[in-house]
Short mmCIF file of C-alpha atoms and ligand atoms in Angstrom, two decimals:
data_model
loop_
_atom_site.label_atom_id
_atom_site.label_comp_id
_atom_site.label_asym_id
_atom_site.label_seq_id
_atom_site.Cartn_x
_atom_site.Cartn_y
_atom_site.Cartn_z
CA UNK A 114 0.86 -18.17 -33.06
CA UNK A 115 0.91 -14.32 -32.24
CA UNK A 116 -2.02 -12.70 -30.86
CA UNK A 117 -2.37 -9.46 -31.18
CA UNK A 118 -2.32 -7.62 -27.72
CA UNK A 119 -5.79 -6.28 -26.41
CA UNK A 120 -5.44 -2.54 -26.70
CA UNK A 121 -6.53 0.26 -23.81
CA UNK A 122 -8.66 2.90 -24.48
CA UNK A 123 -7.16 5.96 -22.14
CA UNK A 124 -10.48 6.76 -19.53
CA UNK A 125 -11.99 9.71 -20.03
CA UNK A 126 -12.10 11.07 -16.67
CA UNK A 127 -10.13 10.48 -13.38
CA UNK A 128 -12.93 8.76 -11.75
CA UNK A 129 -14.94 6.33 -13.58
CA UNK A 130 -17.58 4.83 -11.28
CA UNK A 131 -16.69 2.68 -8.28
CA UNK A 132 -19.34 -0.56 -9.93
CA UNK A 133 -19.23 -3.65 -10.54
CA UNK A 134 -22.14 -5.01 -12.78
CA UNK A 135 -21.56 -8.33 -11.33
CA UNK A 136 -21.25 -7.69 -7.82
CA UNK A 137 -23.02 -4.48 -7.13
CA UNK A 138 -21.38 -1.69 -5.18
CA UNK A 139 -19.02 -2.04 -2.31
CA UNK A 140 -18.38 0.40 0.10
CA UNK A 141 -16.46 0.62 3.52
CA UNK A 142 -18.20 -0.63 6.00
CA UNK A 143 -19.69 1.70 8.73
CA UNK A 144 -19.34 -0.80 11.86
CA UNK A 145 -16.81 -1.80 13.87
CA UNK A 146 -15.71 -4.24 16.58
CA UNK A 147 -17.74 -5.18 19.19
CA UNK A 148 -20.68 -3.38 18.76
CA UNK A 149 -18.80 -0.31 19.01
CA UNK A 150 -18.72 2.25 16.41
CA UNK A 151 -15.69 5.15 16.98
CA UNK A 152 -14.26 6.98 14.10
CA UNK A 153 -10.59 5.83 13.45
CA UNK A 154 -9.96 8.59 10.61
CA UNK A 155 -6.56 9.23 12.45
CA UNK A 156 -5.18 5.74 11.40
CA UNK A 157 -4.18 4.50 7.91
CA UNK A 158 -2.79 0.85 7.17
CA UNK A 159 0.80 3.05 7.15
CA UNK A 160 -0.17 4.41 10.90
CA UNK A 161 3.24 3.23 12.82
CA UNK A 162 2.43 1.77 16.50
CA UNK A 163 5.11 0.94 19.18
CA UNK A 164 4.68 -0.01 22.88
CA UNK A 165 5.46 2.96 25.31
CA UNK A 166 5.89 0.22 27.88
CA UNK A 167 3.34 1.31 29.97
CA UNK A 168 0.51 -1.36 31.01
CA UNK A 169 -3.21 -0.88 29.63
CA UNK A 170 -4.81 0.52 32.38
CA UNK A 171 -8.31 -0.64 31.86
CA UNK A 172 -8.23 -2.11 29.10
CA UNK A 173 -8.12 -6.56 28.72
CA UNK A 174 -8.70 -9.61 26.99
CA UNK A 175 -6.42 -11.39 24.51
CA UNK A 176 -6.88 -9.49 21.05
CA UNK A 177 -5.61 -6.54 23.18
CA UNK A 178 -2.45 -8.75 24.56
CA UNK A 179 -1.75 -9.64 20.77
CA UNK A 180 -1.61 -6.69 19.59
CA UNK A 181 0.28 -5.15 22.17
CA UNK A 182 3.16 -8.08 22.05
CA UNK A 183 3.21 -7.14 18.44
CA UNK A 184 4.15 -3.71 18.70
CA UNK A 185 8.04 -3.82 20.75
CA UNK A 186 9.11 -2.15 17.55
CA UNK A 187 7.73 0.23 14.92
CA UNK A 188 5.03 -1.47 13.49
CA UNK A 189 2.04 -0.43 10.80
CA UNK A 190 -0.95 -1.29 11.66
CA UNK A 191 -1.72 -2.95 8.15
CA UNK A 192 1.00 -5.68 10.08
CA UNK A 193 -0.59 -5.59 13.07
CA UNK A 194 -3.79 -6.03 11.02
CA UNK A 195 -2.21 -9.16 9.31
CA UNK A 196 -0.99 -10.70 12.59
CA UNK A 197 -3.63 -10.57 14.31
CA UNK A 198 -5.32 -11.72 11.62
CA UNK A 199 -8.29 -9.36 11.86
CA UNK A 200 -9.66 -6.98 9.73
CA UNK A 201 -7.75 -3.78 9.41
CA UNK A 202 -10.94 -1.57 10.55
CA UNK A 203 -11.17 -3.99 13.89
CA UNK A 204 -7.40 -3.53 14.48
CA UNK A 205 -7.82 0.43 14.20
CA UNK A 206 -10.17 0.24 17.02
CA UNK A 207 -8.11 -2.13 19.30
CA UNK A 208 -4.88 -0.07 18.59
CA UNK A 209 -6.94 3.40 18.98
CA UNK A 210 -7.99 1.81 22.63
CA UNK A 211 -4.04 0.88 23.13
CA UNK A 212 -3.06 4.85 22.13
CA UNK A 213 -5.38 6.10 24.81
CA UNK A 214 -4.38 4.43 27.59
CA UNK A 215 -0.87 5.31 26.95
CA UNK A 216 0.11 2.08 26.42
CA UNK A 217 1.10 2.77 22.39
CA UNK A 218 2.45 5.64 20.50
CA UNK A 219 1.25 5.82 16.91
CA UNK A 220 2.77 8.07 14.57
CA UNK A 221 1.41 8.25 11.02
CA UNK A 222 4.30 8.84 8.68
CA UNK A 223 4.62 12.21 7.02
CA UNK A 224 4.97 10.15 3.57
CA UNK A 225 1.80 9.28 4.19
CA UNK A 226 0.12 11.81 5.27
CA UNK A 227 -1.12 15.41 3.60
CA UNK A 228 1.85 17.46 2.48
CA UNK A 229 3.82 17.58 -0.09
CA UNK A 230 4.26 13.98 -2.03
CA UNK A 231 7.42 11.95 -1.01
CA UNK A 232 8.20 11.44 -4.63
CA UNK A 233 8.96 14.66 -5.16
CA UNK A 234 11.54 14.61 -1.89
CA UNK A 235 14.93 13.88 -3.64
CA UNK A 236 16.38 12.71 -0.45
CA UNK A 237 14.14 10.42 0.47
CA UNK A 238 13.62 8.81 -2.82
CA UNK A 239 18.04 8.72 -2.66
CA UNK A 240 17.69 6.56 0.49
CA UNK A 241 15.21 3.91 -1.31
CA UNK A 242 17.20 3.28 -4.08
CA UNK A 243 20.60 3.16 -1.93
CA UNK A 244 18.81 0.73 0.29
CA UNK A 245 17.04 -1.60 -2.63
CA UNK A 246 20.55 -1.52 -4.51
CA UNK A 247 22.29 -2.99 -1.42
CA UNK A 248 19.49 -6.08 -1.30
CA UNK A 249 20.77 -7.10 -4.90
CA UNK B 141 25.84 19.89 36.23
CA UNK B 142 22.25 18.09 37.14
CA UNK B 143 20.55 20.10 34.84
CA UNK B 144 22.48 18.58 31.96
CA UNK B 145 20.64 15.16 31.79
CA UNK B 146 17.19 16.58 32.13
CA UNK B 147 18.11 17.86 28.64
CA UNK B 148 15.81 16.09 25.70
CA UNK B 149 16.88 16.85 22.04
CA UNK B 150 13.72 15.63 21.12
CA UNK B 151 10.95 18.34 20.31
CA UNK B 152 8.61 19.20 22.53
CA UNK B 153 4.79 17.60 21.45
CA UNK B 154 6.23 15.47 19.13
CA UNK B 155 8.51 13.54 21.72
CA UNK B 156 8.27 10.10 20.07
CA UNK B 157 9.24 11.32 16.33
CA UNK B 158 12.59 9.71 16.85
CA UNK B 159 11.90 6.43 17.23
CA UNK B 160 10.18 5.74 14.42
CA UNK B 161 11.75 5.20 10.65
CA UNK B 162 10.83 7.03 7.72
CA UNK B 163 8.55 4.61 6.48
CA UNK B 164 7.28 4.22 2.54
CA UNK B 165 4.89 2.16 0.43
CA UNK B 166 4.95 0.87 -2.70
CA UNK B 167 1.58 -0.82 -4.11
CA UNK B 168 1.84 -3.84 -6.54
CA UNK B 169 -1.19 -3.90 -8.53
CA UNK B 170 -2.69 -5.62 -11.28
CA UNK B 171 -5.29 -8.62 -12.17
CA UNK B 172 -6.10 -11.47 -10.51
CA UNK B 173 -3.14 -14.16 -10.92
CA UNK B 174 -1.03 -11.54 -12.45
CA UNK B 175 1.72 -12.69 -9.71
CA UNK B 176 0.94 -9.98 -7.25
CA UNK B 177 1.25 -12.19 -4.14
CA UNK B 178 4.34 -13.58 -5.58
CA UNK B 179 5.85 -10.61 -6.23
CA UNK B 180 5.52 -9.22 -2.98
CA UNK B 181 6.17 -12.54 -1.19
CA UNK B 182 9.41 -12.71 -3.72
CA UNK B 183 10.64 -9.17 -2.42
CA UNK B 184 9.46 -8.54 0.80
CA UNK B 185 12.03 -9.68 3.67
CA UNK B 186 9.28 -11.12 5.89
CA UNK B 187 6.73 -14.39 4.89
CA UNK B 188 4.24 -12.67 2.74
CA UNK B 189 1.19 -11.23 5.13
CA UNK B 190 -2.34 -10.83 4.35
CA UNK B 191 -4.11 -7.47 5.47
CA UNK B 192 -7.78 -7.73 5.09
CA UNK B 193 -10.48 -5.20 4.99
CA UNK B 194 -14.21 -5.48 5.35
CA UNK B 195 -16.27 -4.11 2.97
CA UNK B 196 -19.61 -4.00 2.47
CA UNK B 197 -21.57 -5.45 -0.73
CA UNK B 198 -25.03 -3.39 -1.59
CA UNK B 199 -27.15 -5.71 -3.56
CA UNK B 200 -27.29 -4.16 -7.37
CA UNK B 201 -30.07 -1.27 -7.50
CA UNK B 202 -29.80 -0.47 -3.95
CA UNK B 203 -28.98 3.25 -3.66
CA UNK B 204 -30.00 3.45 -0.08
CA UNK B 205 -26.68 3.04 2.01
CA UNK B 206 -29.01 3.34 4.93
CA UNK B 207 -30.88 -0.06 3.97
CA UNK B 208 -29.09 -2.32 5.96
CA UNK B 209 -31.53 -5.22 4.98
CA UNK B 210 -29.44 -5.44 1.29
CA UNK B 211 -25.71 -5.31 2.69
CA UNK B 212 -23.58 -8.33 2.82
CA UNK B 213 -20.39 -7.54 5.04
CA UNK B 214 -17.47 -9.26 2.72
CA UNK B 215 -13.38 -9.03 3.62
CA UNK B 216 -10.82 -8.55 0.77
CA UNK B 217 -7.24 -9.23 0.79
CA UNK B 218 -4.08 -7.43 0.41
CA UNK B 219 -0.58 -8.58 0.48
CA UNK B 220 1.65 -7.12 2.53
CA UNK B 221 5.63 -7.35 2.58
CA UNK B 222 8.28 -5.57 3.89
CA UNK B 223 11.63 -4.30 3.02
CA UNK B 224 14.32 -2.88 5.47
CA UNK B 225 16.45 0.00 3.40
CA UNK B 226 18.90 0.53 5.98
CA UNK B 227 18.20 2.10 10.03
CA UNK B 228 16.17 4.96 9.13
CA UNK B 229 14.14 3.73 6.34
CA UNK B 230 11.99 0.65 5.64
CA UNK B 231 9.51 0.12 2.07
CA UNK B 232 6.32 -1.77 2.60
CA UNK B 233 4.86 -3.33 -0.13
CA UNK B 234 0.90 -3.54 -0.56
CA UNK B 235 -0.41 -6.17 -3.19
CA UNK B 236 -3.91 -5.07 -4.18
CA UNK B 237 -6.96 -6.70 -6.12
CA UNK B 238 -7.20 -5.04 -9.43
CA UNK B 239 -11.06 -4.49 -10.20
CA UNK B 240 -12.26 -1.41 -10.85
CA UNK B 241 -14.78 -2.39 -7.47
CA UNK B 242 -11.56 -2.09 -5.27
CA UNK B 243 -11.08 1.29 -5.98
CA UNK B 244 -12.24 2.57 -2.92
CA UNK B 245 -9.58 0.65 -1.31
CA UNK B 246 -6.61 2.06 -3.50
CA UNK B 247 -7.91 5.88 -2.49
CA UNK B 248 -6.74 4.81 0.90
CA UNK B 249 -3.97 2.83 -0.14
CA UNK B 250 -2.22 5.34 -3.06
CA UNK B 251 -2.81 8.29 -0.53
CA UNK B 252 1.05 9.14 -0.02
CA UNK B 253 2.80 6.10 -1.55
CA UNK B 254 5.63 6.65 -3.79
CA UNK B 255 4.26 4.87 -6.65
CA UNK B 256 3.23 1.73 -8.17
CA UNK B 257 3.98 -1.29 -9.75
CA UNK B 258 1.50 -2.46 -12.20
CA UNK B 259 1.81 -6.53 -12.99
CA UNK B 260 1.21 -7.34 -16.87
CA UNK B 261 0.56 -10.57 -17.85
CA UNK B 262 0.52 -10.46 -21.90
CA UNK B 263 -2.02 -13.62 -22.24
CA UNK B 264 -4.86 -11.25 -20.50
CA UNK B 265 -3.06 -7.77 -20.75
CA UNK B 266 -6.60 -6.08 -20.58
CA UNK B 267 -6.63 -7.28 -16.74
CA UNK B 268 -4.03 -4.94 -16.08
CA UNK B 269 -6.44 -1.43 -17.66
CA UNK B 270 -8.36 -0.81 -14.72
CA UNK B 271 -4.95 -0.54 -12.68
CA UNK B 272 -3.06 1.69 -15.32
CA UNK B 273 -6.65 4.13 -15.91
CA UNK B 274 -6.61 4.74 -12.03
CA UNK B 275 -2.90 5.83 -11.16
CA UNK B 276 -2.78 7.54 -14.48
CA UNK B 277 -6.02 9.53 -13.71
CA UNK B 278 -4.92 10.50 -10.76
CA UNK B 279 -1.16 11.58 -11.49
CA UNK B 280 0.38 8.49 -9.10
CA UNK B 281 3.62 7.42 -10.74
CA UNK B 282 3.89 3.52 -11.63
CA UNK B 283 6.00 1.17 -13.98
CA UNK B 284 4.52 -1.67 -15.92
CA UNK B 285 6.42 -5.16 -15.18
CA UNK B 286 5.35 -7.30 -17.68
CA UNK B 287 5.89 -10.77 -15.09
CA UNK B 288 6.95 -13.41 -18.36
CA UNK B 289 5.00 -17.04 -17.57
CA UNK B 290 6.39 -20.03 -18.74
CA UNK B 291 4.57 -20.35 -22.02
CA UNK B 292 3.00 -17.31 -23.15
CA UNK B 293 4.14 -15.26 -26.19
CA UNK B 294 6.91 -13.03 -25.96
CA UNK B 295 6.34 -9.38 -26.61
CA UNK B 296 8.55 -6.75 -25.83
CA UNK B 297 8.30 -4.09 -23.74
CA UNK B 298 7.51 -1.63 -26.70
CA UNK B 299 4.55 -4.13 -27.59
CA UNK B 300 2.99 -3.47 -24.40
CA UNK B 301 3.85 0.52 -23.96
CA UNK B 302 1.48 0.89 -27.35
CA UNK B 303 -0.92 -1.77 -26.50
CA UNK B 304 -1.38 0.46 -22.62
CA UNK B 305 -1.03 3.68 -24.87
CA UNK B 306 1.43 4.86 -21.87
CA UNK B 307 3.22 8.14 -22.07
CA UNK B 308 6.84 8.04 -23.54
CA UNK B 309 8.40 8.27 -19.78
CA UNK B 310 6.58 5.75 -18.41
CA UNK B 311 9.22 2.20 -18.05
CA UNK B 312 7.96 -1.04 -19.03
CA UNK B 313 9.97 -3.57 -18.02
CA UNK B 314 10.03 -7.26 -17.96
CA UNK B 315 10.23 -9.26 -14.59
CA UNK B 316 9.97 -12.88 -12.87
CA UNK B 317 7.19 -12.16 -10.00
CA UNK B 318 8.93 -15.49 -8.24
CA UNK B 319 12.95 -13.99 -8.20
CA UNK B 320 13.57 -11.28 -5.16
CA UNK B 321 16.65 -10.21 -8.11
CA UNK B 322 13.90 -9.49 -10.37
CA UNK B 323 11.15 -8.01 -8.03
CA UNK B 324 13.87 -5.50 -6.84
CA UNK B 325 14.90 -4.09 -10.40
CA UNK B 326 11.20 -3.39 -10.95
CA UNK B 327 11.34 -1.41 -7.50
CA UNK B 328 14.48 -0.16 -8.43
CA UNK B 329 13.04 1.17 -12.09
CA UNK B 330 9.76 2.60 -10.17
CA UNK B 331 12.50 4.86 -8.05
CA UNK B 332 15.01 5.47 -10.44
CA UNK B 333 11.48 6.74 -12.51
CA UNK B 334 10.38 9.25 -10.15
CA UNK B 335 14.16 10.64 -9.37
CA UNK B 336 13.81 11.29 -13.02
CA UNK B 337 10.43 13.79 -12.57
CA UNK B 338 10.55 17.02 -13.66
CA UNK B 339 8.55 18.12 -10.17
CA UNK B 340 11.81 16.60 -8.03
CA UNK B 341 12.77 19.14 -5.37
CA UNK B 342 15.81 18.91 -3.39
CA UNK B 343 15.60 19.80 0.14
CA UNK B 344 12.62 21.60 1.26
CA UNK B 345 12.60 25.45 1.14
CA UNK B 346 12.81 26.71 5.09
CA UNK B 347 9.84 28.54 5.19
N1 LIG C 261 5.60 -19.64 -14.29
C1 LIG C 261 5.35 -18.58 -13.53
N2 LIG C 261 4.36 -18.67 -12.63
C2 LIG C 261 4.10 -17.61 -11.84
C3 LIG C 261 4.86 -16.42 -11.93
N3 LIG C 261 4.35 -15.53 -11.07
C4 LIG C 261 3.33 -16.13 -10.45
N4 LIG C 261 3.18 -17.40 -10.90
C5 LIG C 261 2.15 -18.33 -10.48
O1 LIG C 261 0.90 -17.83 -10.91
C6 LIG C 261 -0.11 -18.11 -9.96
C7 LIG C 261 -0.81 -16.84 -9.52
O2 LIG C 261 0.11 -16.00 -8.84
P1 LIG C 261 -0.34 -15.08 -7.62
O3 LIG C 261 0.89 -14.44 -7.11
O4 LIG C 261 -1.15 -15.84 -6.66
O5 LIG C 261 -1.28 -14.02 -8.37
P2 LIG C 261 -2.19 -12.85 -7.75
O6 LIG C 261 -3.59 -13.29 -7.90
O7 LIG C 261 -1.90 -11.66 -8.63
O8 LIG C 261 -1.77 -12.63 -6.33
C8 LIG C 261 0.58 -18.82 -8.79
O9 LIG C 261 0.37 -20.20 -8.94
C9 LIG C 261 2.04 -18.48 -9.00
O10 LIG C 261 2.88 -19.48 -8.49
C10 LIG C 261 5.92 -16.37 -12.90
O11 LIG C 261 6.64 -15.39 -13.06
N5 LIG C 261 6.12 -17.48 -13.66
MG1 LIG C 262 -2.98 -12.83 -4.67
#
């Protein structure tokens, strides 16, 4: 038997309230790892991380060894986040440590930063479908 | 000439720019058990990854963020895959809870990504609204993928585009969430969509 398909009703402004009736509201966190609280507004889960190969002065214990193995190549930090298998706030704090000591370089990319919007970059967009057309 | 090798083509304050790709995101949203972790496990060149973020829960009529007594510190899940385009580029992939209480989240998460992919699933299409209402309020480009279970009524694509009341431009398209084929021609529609936008530039005007 057909249903018919539930219809949407277009919102009527960009930004409907952030609730949930059932679960109340939910908001970032303000805390962080450790006690510590440091603002980490200069990483996003896009951040890229890779080791400079210089040793972290200072700086020990094993989440700190994970997440530096992690990082021999360009990495984000949502996938050091994931690997780690801590939450992404905790990583930003481990891997802001890491960046000043020297012993990462973190670049966040320009597509993901403020700036004009990569979709309208014809190049760019060019080089994603080039590369997804090869994968078929 | 000594002087030769002390030479660095790479620009000054910006020394490491080089070594990293150009890299872009793609989120995959849509209700719970749409497929979204399959999708992105399906695509994604690496065992799908789970990225989680704390948040924190304020017990209903608490207004007071400074109350600690009423917060409950929660995580939430996203998926996360990966896709190598070729030595300068690489796609990630971010699979994100649908619920209009994860929006927070997606303000992070759509902040510079090329676009979306919103699952469907046409026996509970209303779990895909809150998804469509947020990237359409706030001008982010997406595709429906209507992700076809074993079972379920058929619709077409045109079935959906009036049930989502989506602008003309905007592709539906049909999809199995478990097939890497499949997940790719819904990337590959989300692209081929935006090269299509009127507000396409070419190169960047030298300023
Ligand atoms: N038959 C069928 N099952 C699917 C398909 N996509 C996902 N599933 C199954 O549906 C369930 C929910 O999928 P999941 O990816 O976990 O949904 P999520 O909650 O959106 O992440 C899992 O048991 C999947 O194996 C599909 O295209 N066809
Ligand atoms: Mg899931």
């Amino acid at each position: 038997m057909t249903v018919a398909l539930p219809r949407r009703q277009r919102s009527p402004g960009p930004d409907a309230p952030w609730v949930d009736d059932v679960a109340g509201r939910l908001v970032r966190p303000y805390t962080v790892s450790r006690g510590r609280t440091r603002p980490t507004a200069h990483f996003d889960l896009m951040t890229m991380v890779r080791a400079t190969g210089r040793r972290p002065a200072g700086l020990q214990g094993p989440d700190y060894d994970r997440v530096l193995g992690l990082c021999g190549r360009p990495v984000p930090v949502a996938e050091v986040a994931a690997r780690v298998r801590l939450p992404a706030v905790v990583t930003k704090v481990l891997l802001a440590d890491l960046v000043d000591c020297g012993a990462l370089t973190a670049r966040t990319p320009s597509a993901a930063s403020a700036g004009p919007a990569p979709r309208t970059d014809r190049a760019l967009l060019e080089a994603v479908l080039h590369g997804l057309r090869q994968r078929l | 000439m000594d002087f030769v090798n002390d030479f660095d083509p790479r620009l000054p304050g910006d020394p490491e720019a080089d070594s990293f790709p150009t890299a872009v995101k793609v989120l995959v949203a849509g209700g719970f058990g749409v497929g979204k972790t399959t999708f992105v496990g399906a695509v994604s060149e690496i065992a799908p990854l789970s990225t989680e973020e704390l948040i924190t829960q304020i017990s209903v009529g608490t207004d007071d963020l400074s109350g600690v007594a009423d917060k409950t510190t929660t995580t939430v899940a996203m998926d996360f895959g990966r896709i190598t385009l070729g030595p300068e580029h690489v796609l990630y992939l971010f699979g994100t809870p649908g619920q209009h209480r994860f929006w927070f989240l997606w303000e992070e998460l759509s902040h510079g990504a090329l676009g979306a992919v919103v699952l469907a699933d046409t026996r509970r299409l209303d779990q895909c609204f809150a998804a469509v209402d947020f990237f359409e309020g706030r001008g982010i480009q997406f595709v429906v993928a209507v992700n076809e279970f074993d079972g379920g009524h058929h619709y077409g694509p045109e079935e959906v585009r009036a049930a989502l009341d989506l602008a003309p431009e905007i592709p539906v398209v049909l999809c199995d969430a478990r097939q890497c084929a499949s997940g790719t021609q819904v990337l590959l529609s989300l692209v081929a969509h935006l090269l299509s936008s009127p507000v396409l530039t070419s190169t960047p005007e030298p300023s």
